[in-house]
C-alpha cells in the first residue's frame, strides 16, 4: 500500500513535469511559428491600439445616440482584428495539435491502466469517462493520466503565457472576444 502511494506520487510529479515541458514546447513552437512574425506583431499592435481607443471612447460617452454608432463600428473593427489575429495563430495550433496527438499516444501507452492520483471528490458522471479512462474497478476517485495531464496543462500553459508576456491583453480579450467570441450586446 505504501509503495503504491509512493508510485502514485512519483507518477503525479512526473505528469506535472511532462505538462510543464509540453507547455514550454508548445509556447516555443508558437513563438517560432507565430509570435515572432511581422504579421502577428502588426495585428497585435492594431488590436491593442483599437481596444485602448474603444475603452477611451466608452469612458467619454456624452452624446449617447451619436456615439453609440461610433462605438459599435469600433467594436466591429476590433472584433474583425481579433478574428484575423486568431486566424494567424491557427496554423501554429494545428502543428501543435498534430505534435501533441503523437505525444499523447506515447504517454497513454506508458500510463495505461495506472492510477496516477487519487481525487478528493467523485467527478460528475460526464467527466468520469475521462477521469477514470482505462482504469480497472469502480472507484471513481482514481485518476487516470489523461485527466490529470489535461488539468495540469490547462493551468500551467496559461501561467507560462502570462510569464512570457504572450497572453492577450485583458482589454483586447474583454472587448474583442476572439474568433469565437461572445456576441456584442446591444446597449
N, CA and C of each residue as an Amber inpcrd file, in Angstrom:
protein
   561
   0.8250000  -1.2010000   0.0000000   0.0000000   0.0000000   0.0000000
   0.8690000   1.2640000   0.0000000   1.9050000   1.2770000   0.8290000
   2.7760000   2.4560000   0.9030000   3.5400000   2.6350000  -0.4030000
   4.0410000   1.5240000  -0.9690000   4.7830000   1.6480000  -2.2220000
   3.8650000   2.0800000  -3.3630000   2.5740000   1.6730000  -3.2930000
   1.6110000   2.1210000  -4.3060000   1.3990000   3.6300000  -4.1990000
   1.3310000   4.1260000  -2.9650000   1.1460000   5.5570000  -2.7480000
   2.3710000   6.3280000  -3.2270000   3.5570000   5.8030000  -2.9590000
   4.7870000   6.4440000  -3.4230000   4.8480000   6.4610000  -4.9460000
   4.4460000   5.3580000  -5.5800000   4.4320000   5.2890000  -7.0350000
   3.4430000   6.3050000  -7.6040000   2.2930000   6.4570000  -6.9310000
   1.2950000   7.4220000  -7.3680000   1.8440000   8.8470000  -7.2730000
   2.5490000   9.1490000  -6.1980000   3.1360000  10.4850000  -6.0260000
   4.1950000  10.7360000  -7.0910000   5.0210000   9.7300000  -7.3480000
   6.0430000   9.8620000  -8.3910000   5.3930000  10.0680000  -9.7530000
   4.3280000   9.3070000 -10.0590000   3.6160000   9.4720000 -11.3210000
   3.0070000  10.8690000 -11.4360000   2.4300000  11.3520000 -10.3500000
   1.8210000  12.6820000 -10.3570000   2.8720000  13.7530000 -10.6320000
   4.0140000  13.6630000  -9.9530000   5.0910000  14.6290000 -10.1760000
   5.6010000  14.5340000 -11.6120000   5.7250000  13.3130000 -12.1170000
   6.1640000  13.1160000 -13.4900000   5.1720000  13.7320000 -14.4810000
   3.8900000  13.5830000 -14.2350000   2.8740000  14.1510000 -15.1270000
   2.9100000  15.6780000 -15.0790000   3.1000000  16.2520000 -13.9090000
   3.2180000  17.7150000 -13.8110000   4.4500000  18.1720000 -14.5820000
   5.5620000  17.4400000 -14.4490000   6.7830000  17.7720000 -15.1830000
   6.5550000  17.6580000 -16.6950000   5.9010000  16.5830000 -17.1310000
   5.5840000  16.4010000 -18.5590000   4.7140000  17.5500000 -19.0410000
   3.7590000  17.9470000 -18.2260000   2.8620000  19.0420000 -18.5780000
   3.6320000  20.3530000 -18.7340000   4.5470000  20.6200000 -17.8260000
   5.3710000  21.8350000 -17.9190000   6.2190000  21.7960000 -19.1920000
   6.8340000  20.6560000 -19.4630000   7.6790000  20.5320000 -20.6580000
   6.8700000  20.6910000 -21.9420000   5.7090000  20.0680000 -22.0110000
   4.9050000  20.1890000 -23.2310000   4.3580000  21.5990000 -23.3860000
   4.0250000  22.2580000 -22.2800000   3.5520000  23.6450000 -22.3690000
   4.6750000  24.5530000 -22.8670000   5.8960000  24.3460000 -22.3470000
   7.0380000  25.1310000 -22.8260000   7.3210000  24.8470000 -24.2950000
   7.2300000  23.5850000 -24.6850000   7.4440000  23.2120000 -26.0860000
   6.3950000  23.8600000 -26.9780000   5.1440000  23.8180000 -26.5590000
   4.0840000  24.4050000 -27.3970000   4.2370000  25.9130000 -27.5000000
   4.6150000  26.5770000 -26.4050000   4.8260000  28.0230000 -26.4700000
   6.0520000  28.3520000 -27.3120000   7.0760000  27.5020000 -27.2500000
   8.2500000  27.7000000 -28.1040000   7.8920000  27.5650000 -29.5770000
   7.1080000  26.5340000 -29.9020000   6.6660000  26.3610000 -31.2900000
   5.7800000  27.5210000 -31.7330000   4.9080000  27.9650000 -30.8520000
   4.0340000  29.0810000 -31.1890000   4.8440000  30.3490000 -31.4070000
   5.8520000  30.5710000 -30.5820000   6.7150000  31.7410000 -30.7700000
   7.4260000  31.6450000 -32.1130000   7.9430000  30.4540000 -32.4150000
   8.6800000  30.2530000 -33.6550000   7.7880000  30.4530000 -34.8830000
   6.5650000  29.9200000 -34.8310000   5.6800000  29.9660000 -35.9900000
   4.7980000  31.2120000 -36.0630000   4.5470000  31.8560000 -34.9070000
   3.5700000  32.9540000 -34.9020000   4.1070000  34.2390000 -34.2820000
   4.4390000  34.2000000 -32.9970000   4.6820000  35.4210000 -32.2330000
   5.8110000  36.2840000 -32.7890000   6.7930000  35.6990000 -33.4220000
   7.9140000  36.4920000 -33.9170000   7.6890000  37.0230000 -35.3300000
   6.5750000  36.6710000 -35.9810000   6.3160000  37.1230000 -37.3400000
   5.8570000  38.5780000 -37.3540000   6.1780000  39.2730000 -38.4380000
   5.7920000  40.6850000 -38.5740000   4.2790000  40.8410000 -38.6220000
   3.5990000  39.9070000 -39.2990000   2.1450000  39.9900000 -39.4220000
   1.4870000  39.9230000 -38.0500000   1.9470000  38.9970000 -37.2030000
   1.3810000  38.8800000 -35.8620000   1.6570000  40.1440000 -35.0470000
   2.8970000  40.6240000 -35.0980000   3.2590000  41.8210000 -34.3290000
   2.4000000  43.0150000 -34.7420000   2.1850000  43.1680000 -36.0600000
   1.3740000  44.2700000 -36.5580000  -0.0760000  44.1230000 -36.0880000
  -0.6400000  42.9160000 -36.2260000  -2.0260000  42.6940000 -35.8100000
  -2.2040000  42.8820000 -34.3050000  -1.2490000  42.4000000 -33.5290000
  -1.3350000  42.5460000 -32.0750000  -1.2980000  44.0220000 -31.6760000
  -0.4200000  44.7870000 -32.3290000  -0.3660000  46.2270000 -32.0770000
  -1.6750000  46.9110000 -32.4400000  -2.2500000  46.5130000 -33.5850000
  -3.5370000  47.0800000 -34.0090000  -4.6340000  46.7730000 -32.9980000
  -4.6800000  45.5220000 -32.5270000  -5.7120000  45.1250000 -31.5530000
  -5.5350000  45.8970000 -30.2440000  -4.3050000  46.0200000 -29.7760000
  -4.0670000  46.7600000 -28.5310000  -4.4690000  48.2250000 -28.6720000
  -4.0700000  48.8570000 -29.7870000  -4.4400000  50.2660000 -30.0060000
  -5.9590000  50.4210000 -30.1030000  -6.5860000  49.5350000 -30.8480000
  -8.0350000  49.6170000 -31.0500000  -8.7830000  49.4120000 -29.7330000
  -8.3300000  48.4700000 -28.9130000  -9.0310000  48.2210000 -27.6460000
  -8.8670000  49.3940000 -26.6900000  -7.6920000  50.0290000 -26.6780000
  -7.4960000  51.2050000 -25.8240000  -8.3520000  52.3790000 -26.3100000
  -8.4040000  52.5360000 -27.6380000  -9.2130000  53.6010000 -28.2190000
 -10.6900000  53.4040000 -27.8750000 -11.1520000  52.1720000 -27.9710000
 -12.5410000  51.8580000 -27.6680000 -12.8430000  52.0840000 -26.1890000
 -11.9250000  51.7020000 -25.3200000 -12.1220000  51.9410000 -23.8830000
 -12.2440000  53.4280000 -23.5920000 -11.3640000  54.2350000 -24.2230000
 -11.4190000  55.6950000 -24.0130000 -12.7540000  56.2560000 -24.4920000
 -13.2190000  55.7700000 -25.6550000 -14.4880000  56.2680000 -26.1750000
 -15.6510000  55.9110000 -25.2580000 -15.6140000  54.7080000 -24.7010000
 -16.7000000  54.3060000 -23.8050000 -16.7050000  55.1340000 -22.5240000
 -15.5180000  55.5500000 -22.0760000 -15.4310000  56.3720000 -20.8690000
 -15.9070000  57.7970000 -21.1130000 -15.7770000  58.2790000 -22.3520000
 -16.0940000  59.6700000 -22.6680000 -17.4640000  59.8240000 -23.3220000
 -18.3600000  58.9050000 -23.0500000 -19.6780000  58.9600000 -23.6820000
 -20.4430000  60.1650000 -23.1440000 -20.7710000  61.0760000 -24.0840000
 -21.5960000  62.2250000 -23.6920000 -22.8870000  62.2340000 -24.5070000
 -22.7570000  62.1900000 -25.8210000 -23.9330000  62.1360000 -26.6940000
 -24.1810000  60.6690000 -27.0320000 -25.1300000  60.0650000 -26.3320000
 -25.3540000  58.6230000 -26.3920000 -25.7200000  58.1460000 -27.7870000
 -26.6720000  58.7920000 -28.4430000 -27.1550000  58.2900000 -29.7370000
 -26.0790000  58.3830000 -30.8220000 -25.3270000  59.4740000 -30.8780000
 -24.3070000  59.6430000 -31.9090000 -23.0930000  58.7580000 -31.6240000
 -22.7100000  58.6860000 -30.3820000 -21.5230000  57.9040000 -30.0220000
 -21.7780000  56.3990000 -30.0420000 -23.0260000  55.9910000 -29.8620000
 -23.3230000  54.5580000 -29.8680000 -22.9460000  53.9380000 -31.2030000
 -23.3110000  54.6000000 -32.2790000 -22.9830000  54.0780000 -33.6180000
 -21.4670000  54.0380000 -33.8110000 -20.7910000  55.0680000 -33.3610000
 -19.3380000  55.1370000 -33.4900000 -18.6770000  54.0100000 -32.6760000
 -19.1760000  53.7930000 -31.4670000 -18.6420000  52.7340000 -30.6030000
 -18.9150000  51.3690000 -31.2160000 -20.1120000  51.1810000 -31.7880000
 -20.4230000  49.8970000 -32.4260000 -19.4990000  49.6250000 -33.6100000
 -19.1940000  50.6740000 -34.3990000 -18.2490000  50.4980000 -35.5150000
 -16.8630000  50.1160000 -35.0010000 -16.4430000  50.7720000 -33.9120000
 -15.1340000  50.4610000 -33.3190000 -15.1080000  49.0260000 -32.7860000
 -16.2180000  48.5890000 -32.1720000 -16.2940000  47.2180000 -31.6620000
 -16.2260000  46.2110000 -32.7970000 -16.8980000  46.5090000 -33.9020000
 -16.8400000  45.6160000 -35.0640000 -15.4350000  45.5430000 -35.6320000
 -14.7730000  46.6760000 -35.6820000 -13.3870000  46.7120000 -36.1880000
 -12.4780000  45.8850000 -35.2860000 -12.6430000  46.0300000 -33.9700000
 -11.8430000  45.2690000 -33.0180000 -12.1330000  43.7790000 -33.1380000
 -13.3920000  43.4490000 -33.3040000 -13.7850000  42.0460000 -33.4670000
 -13.1320000  41.4560000 -34.7140000 -13.1240000  42.2100000 -35.7860000
 -12.5030000  41.7670000 -37.0410000 -10.9950000  41.5800000 -36.8670000
 -10.3400000  42.5090000 -36.1750000  -8.8990000  42.3940000 -35.9440000
  -8.5820000  41.1900000 -35.0650000  -9.3950000  40.9530000 -34.0520000
  -9.1880000  39.7800000 -33.1980000  -9.3650000  38.4940000 -33.9900000
 -10.3190000  38.4780000 -34.9080000 -10.5430000  37.3070000 -35.7640000
  -9.3050000  37.0600000 -36.6410000  -8.7560000  38.1290000 -37.2110000
  -7.5390000  37.9990000 -38.0250000  -6.3780000  37.4720000 -37.1940000
  -6.2540000  37.9570000 -35.9730000  -5.2020000  37.5040000 -35.0740000
  -5.3610000  36.0230000 -34.7570000  -6.5850000  35.5950000 -34.5320000
  -6.8480000  34.1830000 -34.2460000  -6.5280000  33.3080000 -35.4500000
  -6.8110000  33.7910000 -36.6470000  -6.5040000  33.0210000 -37.8490000
  -5.0000000  32.8640000 -38.0450000  -4.2320000  33.8950000 -37.6880000
  -2.7720000  33.7960000 -37.7760000  -2.2660000  32.7250000 -36.8120000
  -2.8630000  32.6590000 -35.6290000  -2.4550000  31.6710000 -34.6300000
  -2.8800000  30.2500000 -34.9970000  -3.9010000  30.1220000 -35.8310000
  -4.4630000  28.8070000 -36.1140000  -3.4610000  27.8520000 -36.7560000
  -2.5790000  28.3550000 -37.6260000  -1.5790000  27.4890000 -38.2620000
  -0.7140000  26.8050000 -37.2130000  -0.2750000  27.5740000 -36.2590000
   0.5710000  27.0050000 -35.2150000  -0.2080000  26.0360000 -34.3440000
  -1.4770000  26.3440000 -34.0880000  -2.2890000  25.4490000 -33.2720000
  -2.4620000  24.0920000 -33.9560000  -2.5920000  24.0770000 -35.2710000
  -2.6930000  22.8130000 -35.9960000  -1.3980000  22.0120000 -35.8760000
  -0.2640000  22.6800000 -36.0290000   1.0290000  21.9990000 -35.9070000
   1.2120000  21.4410000 -34.5000000   0.8610000  22.2230000 -33.5160000
   0.9740000  21.7780000 -32.1250000   0.0090000  20.6340000 -31.8580000
  -1.1890000  20.7180000 -32.4160000  -2.1750000  19.6500000 -32.2450000
  -1.6700000  18.3120000 -32.7700000  -1.0840000  18.3060000 -33.9580000
  -0.5440000  17.0650000 -34.5120000   0.6100000  16.5370000 -33.6650000
   1.4810000  17.4330000 -33.2260000   2.6210000  17.0250000 -32.3960000
   2.1500000  16.3950000 -31.0930000   1.1930000  17.0360000 -30.4300000
   0.7660000  16.5400000 -29.1370000  -0.1580000  15.3360000 -29.2280000
  -0.7790000  15.1450000 -30.3600000  -1.5500000  13.9160000 -30.5530000
  -0.6050000  12.7200000 -30.5520000   0.5400000  12.8750000 -31.2050000
   1.5460000  11.8040000 -31.2070000   2.1020000  11.5890000 -29.7970000
   2.3940000  12.6710000 -29.0910000   2.9080000  12.5580000 -27.7250000
   1.8880000  11.9120000 -26.7890000   0.6200000  12.2540000 -26.9740000
  -0.4280000  11.6740000 -26.1230000  -0.5000000  10.1650000 -26.2930000
  -0.3450000   9.6920000 -27.5230000  -0.3430000   8.2500000 -27.7550000
   0.7750000   7.5670000 -26.9880000   1.9570000   8.1810000 -27.0130000
   3.0990000   7.6150000 -26.3050000   2.8620000   7.6290000 -24.7870000
   2.4110000   8.7670000 -24.2550000   2.1810000   8.8610000 -22.8190000
   1.0400000   7.9580000 -22.3620000  -0.0040000   7.8320000 -23.1790000
  -1.1050000   6.9410000 -22.8270000  -0.6230000   5.4980000 -22.7190000
   0.2660000   5.0920000 -23.5990000   0.7620000   3.7140000 -23.5170000
   1.6380000   3.5100000 -22.2800000   2.3600000   4.5310000 -21.8670000
   3.2090000   4.4180000 -20.6700000   2.3500000   4.3130000 -19.4070000
   1.3100000   5.1450000 -19.3120000   0.4890000   5.2140000 -18.0980000
  -0.8090000   4.4270000 -18.2150000  -0.9580000   3.5880000 -19.2180000
  -2.1990000   2.8510000 -19.4550000  -2.5420000   1.9560000 -18.2620000
  -3.7330000   2.1370000 -17.7180000  -4.2170000   1.2950000 -16.6290000
  -3.6290000   1.6080000 -15.2640000  -2.8330000   2.6710000 -15.1560000
  -2.2210000   3.0280000 -13.8680000  -2.9710000   4.1810000 -13.2160000
  -3.2490000   4.0120000 -11.9380000  -3.8460000   5.0980000 -11.1600000
  -2.7090000   6.0500000 -10.8220000  -2.8030000   7.2910000 -11.3030000
  -1.7120000   8.2450000 -11.0930000  -1.9960000   9.2350000  -9.9730000
  -3.2510000   9.2950000  -9.5360000  -3.6090000  10.2000000  -8.4410000
  -4.9450000   9.7520000  -7.8630000  -5.2270000  10.2380000  -6.6860000
  -6.4940000   9.9710000  -6.0140000  -7.2190000  11.3040000  -5.8930000
  -8.3790000  11.3990000  -6.5130000  -9.1410000  12.6450000  -6.4720000
  -9.8570000  12.7820000  -5.1300000  -9.9670000  13.9930000  -4.6090000
 -10.6690000  14.1930000  -3.3310000 -12.1900000  14.2700000  -3.5050000
 -12.6800000  13.9430000  -4.6940000 -14.1060000  14.0190000  -4.9970000
 -14.4280000  12.9960000  -6.0780000 -15.6970000  12.7150000  -6.2330000
 -16.1470000  11.8680000  -7.3440000 -16.5670000  12.8140000  -8.4650000
 -15.9160000  12.7300000  -9.6320000 -16.2480000  13.6490000 -10.7240000
 -17.6840000  13.4580000 -11.2090000 -18.2110000  14.4970000 -11.8350000
 -19.5350000  14.4040000 -12.4380000 -19.5360000  13.2590000 -13.4430000
 -20.6770000  12.6710000 -13.6670000 -20.7620000  11.4630000 -14.4980000
 -20.2030000  11.6720000 -15.8990000 -20.3670000  12.8450000 -16.4780000
 -19.8700000  13.0390000 -17.8330000 -18.3730000  13.3150000 -17.8790000
 -17.7010000  13.4820000 -16.7220000 -16.2460000  13.5680000 -16.6560000
 -15.6170000  12.2250000 -16.2910000 -16.4150000  11.2900000 -15.7920000
 -15.8680000  10.0210000 -15.3110000 -15.2080000   9.2130000 -16.4140000
 -15.7000000   9.3180000 -17.6370000 -15.0670000   8.6110000 -18.7490000
 -13.6480000   9.0780000 -18.9710000 -13.3830000  10.3440000 -18.7100000
 -12.0440000  10.9050000 -18.8670000 -11.2050000  10.6940000 -17.6140000
 -11.7890000  10.9250000 -16.4510000 -11.0120000  10.8180000 -15.2170000
 -10.6840000   9.3720000 -14.8590000 -11.4810000   8.4290000 -15.3440000
 -11.2860000   7.0150000 -14.9990000 -10.8940000   6.1960000 -16.2430000
 -10.3980000   6.8630000 -17.2610000 -10.0920000   6.2270000 -18.5440000
  -9.0650000   5.1040000 -18.4000000  -9.4150000   3.9310000 -18.9010000
  -8.5610000   2.7320000 -18.9180000  -8.1670000   2.2320000 -17.5300000
  -8.9170000   2.5940000 -16.5110000  -8.6290000   2.1010000 -15.1620000
  -9.6260000   1.0090000 -14.7990000  -9.1270000   0.0100000 -14.1030000
  -9.9970000  -1.0780000 -13.6430000 -10.6910000  -0.6650000 -12.3550000
 -11.8330000  -1.2620000 -12.0970000 -12.5520000  -1.0100000 -10.8520000
 -13.5840000   0.0900000 -10.9950000 -14.3210000   0.2870000  -9.9190000
 -15.3960000   1.2710000  -9.9150000 -15.1510000   2.4230000  -8.9490000
 -13.9350000   2.5810000  -8.4730000 -13.6010000   3.6890000  -7.5810000
 -13.3120000   4.9200000  -8.4460000 -14.3040000   5.7820000  -8.5930000
 -14.1670000   6.9220000  -9.4880000 -13.3310000   8.0530000  -8.9130000
 -12.7860000   7.8550000  -7.7080000 -11.8240000   8.8270000  -7.2030000
 -10.4250000   8.5060000  -7.7160000 -10.2520000   7.3400000  -8.3440000
  -8.9820000   7.0350000  -9.0040000  -8.8650000   7.9130000 -10.2430000
  -7.6820000   8.4470000 -10.4800000  -7.4780000   9.3940000 -11.5720000
  -6.5370000   8.8030000 -12.6170000  -6.9220000   8.9140000 -13.8710000
  -6.0900000   8.4270000 -14.9580000  -5.1200000   9.5140000 -15.4190000
  -4.1460000   9.1110000 -16.2130000  -3.1380000  10.0270000 -16.7430000
  -3.7800000  11.1830000 -17.5070000  -4.6810000  10.8550000 -18.4110000
  -5.2100000  11.8650000 -19.3300000  -5.9190000  12.9910000 -18.5850000
  -6.6720000  12.6650000 -17.5460000  -7.4050000  13.6690000 -16.7880000
  -6.4450000  14.6130000 -16.0600000  -5.4750000  14.0530000 -15.3710000
  -4.5050000  14.8710000 -14.6440000  -3.6620000  15.7030000 -15.6040000
  -3.2680000  15.1130000 -16.7170000  -2.4600000  15.8170000 -17.7050000
  -3.2210000  17.0120000 -18.2760000  -4.4750000  16.8110000 -18.6080000
  -5.2790000  17.9030000 -19.1740000  -5.4470000  19.0290000 -18.1550000
  -5.7480000  18.6840000 -16.9100000  -5.9020000  19.7160000 -15.8720000
  -4.6090000  20.5010000 -15.6680000  -3.4930000  19.7740000 -15.5940000
  -2.2000000  20.4400000 -15.3920000  -1.8510000  21.3290000 -16.5790000
  -2.0170000  20.7980000 -17.7800000  -1.6380000  21.5540000 -18.9670000
  -2.4700000  22.8150000 -19.1220000  -3.7620000  22.7120000 -18.8420000
  -4.6180000  23.8950000 -18.9650000  -4.1600000  25.0040000 -18.0250000
  -3.8430000  24.6580000 -16.8050000  -3.4500000  25.6970000 -15.8500000
  -2.0150000  26.1530000 -16.0610000  -1.1240000  25.2410000 -16.3350000
   0.2900000  25.5930000 -16.4880000   0.5180000  26.4210000 -17.7480000
  -0.1230000  26.0610000 -18.8500000   0.1050000  26.7870000 -20.1030000
  -0.3490000  28.2350000 -19.9870000  -1.4780000  28.4730000 -19.3390000
  -1.9500000  29.8450000 -19.1500000  -0.9390000  30.6660000 -18.3550000
  -0.3920000  30.0700000 -17.3000000   0.5810000  30.7850000 -16.4770000
   1.8840000  31.0260000 -17.2170000   2.3080000  30.0660000 -18.0180000
   3.5340000  30.2490000 -18.8100000   3.3310000  31.3780000 -19.8160000
   2.1600000  31.4260000 -20.4540000   1.8710000  32.5090000 -21.3970000
   1.9260000  33.8620000 -20.6990000   1.3990000  33.9460000 -19.4970000
   1.4320000  35.2080000 -18.7530000   2.8630000  35.5780000 -18.3750000
   3.6470000  34.5870000 -17.9110000   5.0280000  34.8550000 -17.5140000
   5.8800000  35.3220000 -18.6920000   5.6490000  34.7370000 -19.8600000
   6.4300000  35.0940000 -21.0400000   5.8710000  36.3170000 -21.7550000
   4.7460000  36.8390000 -21.2760000   4.1390000  38.0150000 -21.8870000
   3.4520000  37.7100000 -23.2040000   3.0200000  36.4750000 -23.3930000
   2.4040000  36.0700000 -24.6510000   0.8890000  35.9820000 -24.5690000
   0.3400000  36.1600000 -23.3960000  -1.1120000  36.1150000 -23.2450000
  -1.6980000  37.3980000 -23.8110000  -2.9070000  37.3370000 -24.3820000
  -3.5100000  38.5590000 -24.9060000  -3.7840000  39.5570000 -23.7880000
  -3.7590000  40.8310000 -24.1380000  -4.0190000  41.8480000 -23.1200000
  -5.4500000  41.7020000 -22.6190000  -5.6720000  42.1150000 -21.3960000
  -7.0070000  41.9870000 -20.8020000  -8.0220000  42.8200000 -21.5590000
  -7.6160000  44.0010000 -21.9740000  -8.5470000  44.8810000 -22.6750000
  -8.9820000  44.2540000 -23.9980000  -8.0350000  43.6960000 -24.7350000
  -8.3660000  43.0840000 -26.0190000  -9.2320000  41.8500000 -25.8100000
  -8.9320000  41.0770000 -24.8000000  -9.7160000  39.8770000 -24.5310000
 -11.1410000  40.2400000 -24.1300000 -11.2530000  41.2520000 -23.2840000
 -12.5620000  41.6470000 -22.7720000 -13.4250000  42.2630000 -23.8730000
 -12.8280000  43.0780000 -24.7060000 -13.6070000  43.7980000 -25.7080000
 -13.7760000  43.0440000 -27.0140000 -12.7250000  42.3190000 -27.4340000
 -12.7530000  41.7220000 -28.7650000 -13.4150000  40.3860000 -28.8330000
 -13.1220000  39.5190000 -27.9030000 -13.7560000  38.2160000 -27.8870000
 -13.1050000  37.1590000 -28.7490000 -12.1750000  37.5020000 -29.6340000
 -11.5100000  36.5000000 -30.4600000 -12.3950000  35.9610000 -31.5580000
 -11.9400000  34.8870000 -32.1800000 -12.6600000  34.3350000 -33.3180000
 -14.0050000  33.7600000 -32.9050000 -14.0620000  33.1160000 -31.7540000
 -15.2980000  32.5060000 -31.2820000 -15.8450000  33.3100000 -30.1170000
 -15.6840000  34.6180000 -30.1800000 -16.0490000  35.4750000 -29.0700000
 -17.5330000  35.5640000 -28.8430000 -17.8570000  36.2040000 -27.7520000
 -19.2500000  36.3820000 -27.3970000 -19.8610000  37.4230000 -28.3210000
 -21.1270000  37.2680000 -28.6550000 -21.7600000  38.2650000 -29.4930000
 -21.8370000  39.6080000 -28.7890000 -21.7590000  40.6670000 -29.5600000
 -21.8320000  42.0110000 -28.9850000 -23.2090000  42.2170000 -28.3850000
 -23.2440000  42.7980000 -27.2050000 -24.5160000  43.0350000 -26.5300000
 -25.0510000  44.3910000 -26.9460000 -26.3330000  44.4530000 -27.1850000
 -26.9230000  45.7650000 -27.5280000 -27.0780000  46.5660000 -26.2650000
 -26.8330000  47.8350000 -26.3960000 -26.8790000  48.7080000 -25.2330000
 -28.1460000  49.4940000 -25.2010000
